[in-house]
mmCIF file of C-alpha atoms in Angstrom:
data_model
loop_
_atom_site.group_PDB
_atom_site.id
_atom_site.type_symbol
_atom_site.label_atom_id
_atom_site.label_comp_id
_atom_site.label_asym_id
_atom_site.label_seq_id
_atom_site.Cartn_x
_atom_site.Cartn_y
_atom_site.Cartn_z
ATOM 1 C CA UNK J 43 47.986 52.313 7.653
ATOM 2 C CA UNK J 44 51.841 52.705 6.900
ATOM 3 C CA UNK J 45 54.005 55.978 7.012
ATOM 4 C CA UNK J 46 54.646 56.857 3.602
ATOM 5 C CA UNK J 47 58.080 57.075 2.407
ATOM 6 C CA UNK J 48 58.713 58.412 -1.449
ATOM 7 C CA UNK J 49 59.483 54.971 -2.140
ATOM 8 C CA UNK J 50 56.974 53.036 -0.185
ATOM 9 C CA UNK J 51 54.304 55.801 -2.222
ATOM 10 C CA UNK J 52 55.726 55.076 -5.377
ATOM 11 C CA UNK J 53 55.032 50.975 -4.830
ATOM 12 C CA UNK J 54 51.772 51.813 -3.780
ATOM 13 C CA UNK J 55 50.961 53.838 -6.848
ATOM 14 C CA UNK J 56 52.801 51.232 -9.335
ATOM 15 C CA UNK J 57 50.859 48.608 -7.480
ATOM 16 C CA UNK J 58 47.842 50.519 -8.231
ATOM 17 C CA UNK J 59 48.418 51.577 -12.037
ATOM 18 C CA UNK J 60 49.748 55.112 -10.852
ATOM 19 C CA UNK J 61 52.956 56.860 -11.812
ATOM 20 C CA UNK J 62 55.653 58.496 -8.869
ATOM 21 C CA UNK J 63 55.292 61.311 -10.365
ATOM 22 C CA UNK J 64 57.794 64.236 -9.434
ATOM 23 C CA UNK J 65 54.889 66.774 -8.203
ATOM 24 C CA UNK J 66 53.221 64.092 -5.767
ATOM 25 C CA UNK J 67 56.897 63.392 -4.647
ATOM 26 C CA UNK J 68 57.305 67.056 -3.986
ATOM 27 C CA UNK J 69 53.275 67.298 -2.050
ATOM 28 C CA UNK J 70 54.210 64.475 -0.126
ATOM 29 C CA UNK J 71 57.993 66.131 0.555
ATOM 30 C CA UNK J 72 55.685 69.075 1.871
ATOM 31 C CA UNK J 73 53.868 66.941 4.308
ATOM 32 C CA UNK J 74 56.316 64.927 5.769
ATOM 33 C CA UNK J 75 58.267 68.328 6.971
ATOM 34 C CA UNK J 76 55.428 69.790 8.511
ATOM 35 C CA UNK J 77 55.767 70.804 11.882
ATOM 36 C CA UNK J 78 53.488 68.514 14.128
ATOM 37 C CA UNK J 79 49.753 69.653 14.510
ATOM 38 C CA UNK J 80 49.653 71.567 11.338
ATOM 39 C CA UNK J 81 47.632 71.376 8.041
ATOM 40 C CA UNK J 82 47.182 72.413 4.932
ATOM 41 C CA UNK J 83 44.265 73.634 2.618
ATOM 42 C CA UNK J 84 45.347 72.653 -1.147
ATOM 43 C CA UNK J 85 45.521 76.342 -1.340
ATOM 44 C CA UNK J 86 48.347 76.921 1.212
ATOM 45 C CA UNK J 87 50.131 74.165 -0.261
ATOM 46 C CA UNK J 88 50.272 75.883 -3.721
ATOM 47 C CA UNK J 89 51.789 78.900 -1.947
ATOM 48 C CA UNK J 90 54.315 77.146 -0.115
ATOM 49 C CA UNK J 91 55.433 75.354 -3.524
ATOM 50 C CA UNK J 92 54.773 78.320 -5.150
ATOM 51 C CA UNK J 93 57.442 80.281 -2.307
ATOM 52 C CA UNK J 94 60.003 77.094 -3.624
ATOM 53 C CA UNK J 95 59.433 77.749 -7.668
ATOM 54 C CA UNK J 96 58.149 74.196 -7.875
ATOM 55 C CA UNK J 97 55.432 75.337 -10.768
ATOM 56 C CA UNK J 98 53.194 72.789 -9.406
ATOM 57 C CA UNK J 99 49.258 74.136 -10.911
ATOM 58 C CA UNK J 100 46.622 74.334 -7.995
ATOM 59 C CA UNK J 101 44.849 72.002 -10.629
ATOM 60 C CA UNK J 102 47.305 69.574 -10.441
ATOM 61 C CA UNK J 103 47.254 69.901 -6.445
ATOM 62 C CA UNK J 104 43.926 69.305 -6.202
ATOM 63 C CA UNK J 105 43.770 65.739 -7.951
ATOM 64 C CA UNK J 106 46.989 64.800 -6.277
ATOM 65 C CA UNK J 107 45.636 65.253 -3.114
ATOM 66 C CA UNK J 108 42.475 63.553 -3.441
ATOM 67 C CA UNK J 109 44.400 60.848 -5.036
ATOM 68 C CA UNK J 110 46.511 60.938 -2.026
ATOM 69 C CA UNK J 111 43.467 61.067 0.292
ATOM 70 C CA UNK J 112 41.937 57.798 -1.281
ATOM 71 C CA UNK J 113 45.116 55.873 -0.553
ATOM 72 C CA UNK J 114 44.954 56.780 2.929
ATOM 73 C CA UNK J 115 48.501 58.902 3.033
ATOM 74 C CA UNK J 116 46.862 61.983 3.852
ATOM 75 C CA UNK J 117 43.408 62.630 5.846
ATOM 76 C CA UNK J 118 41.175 65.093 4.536
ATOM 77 C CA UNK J 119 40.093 67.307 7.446
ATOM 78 C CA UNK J 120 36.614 69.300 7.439
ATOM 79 C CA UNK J 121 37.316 72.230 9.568
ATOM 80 C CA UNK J 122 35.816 75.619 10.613
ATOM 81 C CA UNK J 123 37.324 77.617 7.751
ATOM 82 C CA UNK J 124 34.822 76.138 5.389
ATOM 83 C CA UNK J 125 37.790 74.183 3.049
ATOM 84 C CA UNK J 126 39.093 71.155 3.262
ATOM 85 C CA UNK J 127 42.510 70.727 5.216
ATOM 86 C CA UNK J 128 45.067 68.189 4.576
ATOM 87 C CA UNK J 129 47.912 66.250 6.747
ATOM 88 C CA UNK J 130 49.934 63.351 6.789
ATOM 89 C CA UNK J 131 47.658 60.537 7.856
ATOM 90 C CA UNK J 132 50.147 58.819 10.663
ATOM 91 C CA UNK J 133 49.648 55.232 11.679
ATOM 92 C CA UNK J 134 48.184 54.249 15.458
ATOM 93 C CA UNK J 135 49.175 55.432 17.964
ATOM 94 C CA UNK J 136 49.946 58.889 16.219
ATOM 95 C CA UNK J 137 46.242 58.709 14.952
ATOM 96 C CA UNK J 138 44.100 61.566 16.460
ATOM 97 C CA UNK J 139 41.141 63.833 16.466
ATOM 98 C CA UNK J 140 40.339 67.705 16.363
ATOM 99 C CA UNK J 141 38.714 70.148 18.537
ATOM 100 C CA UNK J 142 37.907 73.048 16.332
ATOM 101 C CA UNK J 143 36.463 76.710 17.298
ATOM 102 C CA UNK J 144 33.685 77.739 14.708
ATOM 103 C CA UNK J 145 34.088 81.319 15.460
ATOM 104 C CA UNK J 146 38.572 81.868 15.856
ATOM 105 C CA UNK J 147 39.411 78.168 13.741
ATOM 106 C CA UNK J 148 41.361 77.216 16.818
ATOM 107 C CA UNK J 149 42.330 73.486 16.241
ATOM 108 C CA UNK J 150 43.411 71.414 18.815
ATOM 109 C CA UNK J 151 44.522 67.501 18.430
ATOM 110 C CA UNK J 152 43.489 65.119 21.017
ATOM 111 C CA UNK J 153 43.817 61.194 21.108
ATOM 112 C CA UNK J 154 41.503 58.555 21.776
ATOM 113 C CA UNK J 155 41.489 55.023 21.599
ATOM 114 C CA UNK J 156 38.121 53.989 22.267
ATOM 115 C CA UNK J 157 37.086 55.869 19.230
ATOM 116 C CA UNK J 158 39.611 54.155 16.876
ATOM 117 C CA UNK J 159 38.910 50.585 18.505
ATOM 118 C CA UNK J 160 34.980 50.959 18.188
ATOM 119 C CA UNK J 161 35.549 52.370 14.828
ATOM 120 C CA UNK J 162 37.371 49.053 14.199
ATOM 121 C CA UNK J 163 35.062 46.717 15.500
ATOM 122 C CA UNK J 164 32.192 48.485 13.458
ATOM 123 C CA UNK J 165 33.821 47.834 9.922
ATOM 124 C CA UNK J 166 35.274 44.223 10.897
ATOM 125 C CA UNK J 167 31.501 43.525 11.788
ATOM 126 C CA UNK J 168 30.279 45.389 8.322
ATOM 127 C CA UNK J 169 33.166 43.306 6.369
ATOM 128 C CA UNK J 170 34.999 47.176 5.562
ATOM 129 C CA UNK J 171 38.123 47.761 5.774
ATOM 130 C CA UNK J 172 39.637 51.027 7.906
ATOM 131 C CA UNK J 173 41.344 53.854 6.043
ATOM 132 C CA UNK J 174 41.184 56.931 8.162
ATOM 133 C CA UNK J 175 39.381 57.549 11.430
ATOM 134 C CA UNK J 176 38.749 61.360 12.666
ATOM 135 C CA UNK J 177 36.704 63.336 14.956
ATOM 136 C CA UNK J 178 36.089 66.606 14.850
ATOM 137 C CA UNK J 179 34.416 68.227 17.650
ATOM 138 C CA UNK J 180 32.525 71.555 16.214
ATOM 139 C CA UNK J 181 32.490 74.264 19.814
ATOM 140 C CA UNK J 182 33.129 78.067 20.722
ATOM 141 C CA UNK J 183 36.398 78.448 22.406
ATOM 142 C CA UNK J 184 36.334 80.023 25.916
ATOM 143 C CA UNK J 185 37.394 83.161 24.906
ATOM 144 C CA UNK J 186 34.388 83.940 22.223
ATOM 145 C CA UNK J 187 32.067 83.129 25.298
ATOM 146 C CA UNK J 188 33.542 85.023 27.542
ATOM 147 C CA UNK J 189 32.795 87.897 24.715
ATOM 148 C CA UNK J 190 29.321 86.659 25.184
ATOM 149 C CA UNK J 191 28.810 84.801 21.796
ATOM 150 C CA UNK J 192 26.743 84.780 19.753
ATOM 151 C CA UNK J 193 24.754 87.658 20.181
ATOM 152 C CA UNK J 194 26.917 89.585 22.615
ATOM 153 C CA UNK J 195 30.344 89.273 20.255
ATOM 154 C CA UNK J 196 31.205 92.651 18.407
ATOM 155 C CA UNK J 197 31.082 92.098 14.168
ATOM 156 C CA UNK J 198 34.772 93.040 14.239
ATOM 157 C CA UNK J 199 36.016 90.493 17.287
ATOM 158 C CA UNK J 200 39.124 88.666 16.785
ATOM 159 C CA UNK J 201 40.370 85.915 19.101
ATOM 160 C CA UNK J 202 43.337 86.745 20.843
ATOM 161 C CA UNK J 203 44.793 83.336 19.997
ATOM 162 C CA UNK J 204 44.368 84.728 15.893
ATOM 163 C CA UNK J 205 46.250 87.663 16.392
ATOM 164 C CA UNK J 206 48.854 85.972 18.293
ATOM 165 C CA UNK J 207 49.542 83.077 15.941
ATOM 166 C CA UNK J 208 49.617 85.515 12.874
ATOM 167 C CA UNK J 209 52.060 87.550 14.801
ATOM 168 C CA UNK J 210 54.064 84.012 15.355
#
C-alpha cells in the first residue's frame, strides 16, 4: 500500500484504463487535508465540496469513492452511524483499527500489529493479496453504562462527548 499523491493516483488509474479526472483529484485533495483520525461519509464529503463550489454530484461521489476504495487509496469504514465512512488508507505503520460506541458513534483509532501480520500470513497462505486491513470493535462507551444502558438510558440521552464535539 503506497500514499497516494495526485500523480502517483493518476499512474495508477492510467495503468488501470482510468482517467485523472479533475473531481477524483479534488476527493482525494479532500482526504489528504483531513485532520488525523477523521472520516468522511460520501455525504459529508459532498457538503464540504459543496461549502468550496466544486459542483461535484453526490452521484459522481459515490462511484469515485468506491472506485477509490477498490484501489486501496481509501478504506471504507462500517461504523455505528449505519453509513459507510471513508479515509485515506495510510501505509504500515500508520495502518489502524476502530473502537466505535453503538449508542454516542464515539470512534477511537488504535494500532495493532499482530492483527495486520496474522492478516498477512492468512492471504500469503490463501495465495491473496492484502489491500486493506481494519477492525472495528462494536461496544457501549463508559458513559452510556454508567446511564445504565440499555434499559436504564432515557429515549432523549446524549453523550456528553456528542454535545461537546458539536460544540467544537
Amino acid at each position: 500500500m503506497a500514499h497516494y499523491t495526485a500523480a502517483s493516483l493518476k499512474a495508477e488509474l492510467n495503468s488501470k484504463g482510468w482517467r485523472m479526472t479533475p473531481q477524483r483529484e479534488k476527493i482525494l485533495h479532500v482526504f489528504q487535508n483531513l485532520p488525523k483520525g477523521d472520516h468522511l461519509s460520501a455525504e459529508e464529503l459532498h457538503e464540504v465540496l459543496e461549502q468550496r463550489e466544486e459542483g461535484i454530484s453526490l452521484s459522481t461521489i459515490y462511484r469515485s469513492v468506491k472506485l477509490m476504495t477498490r484501489m486501496g487509496i481509501l478504506r471504507e469504514l462500517e461504523l455505528a452511524e449505519g453509513h459507510k465512512h471513508y479515509e485515506l488508507n495510510q501505509p504500515y505503520p500508520h495502518h489502524h483499527h476502530h473502537i466505535v460506541c453503538i449508542q454516542c458513534n464515539k470512534t477511537i483509532e488504535f494500532k495493532d500489529d499482530s492483527i495486520l501480520k496474522h492478516s498477512l500470513k492468512q492471504c500469503q497462505k490463501e495465495g491473496f493479496q492484502l489491500i486493506d486491513c481494519q477492525l472495528t470493535v462494536m461496544t457501549i462507551c463508559p458513559e452510556a453504562l454508567r446511564m445504565g444502558w440499555p434499559s436504564g438510558l432515557p429515549s432523549d440521552w446524549c453523550c456528553t462527548r456528542m454535545i461537546s464535539e458539536s460544540k467544537a
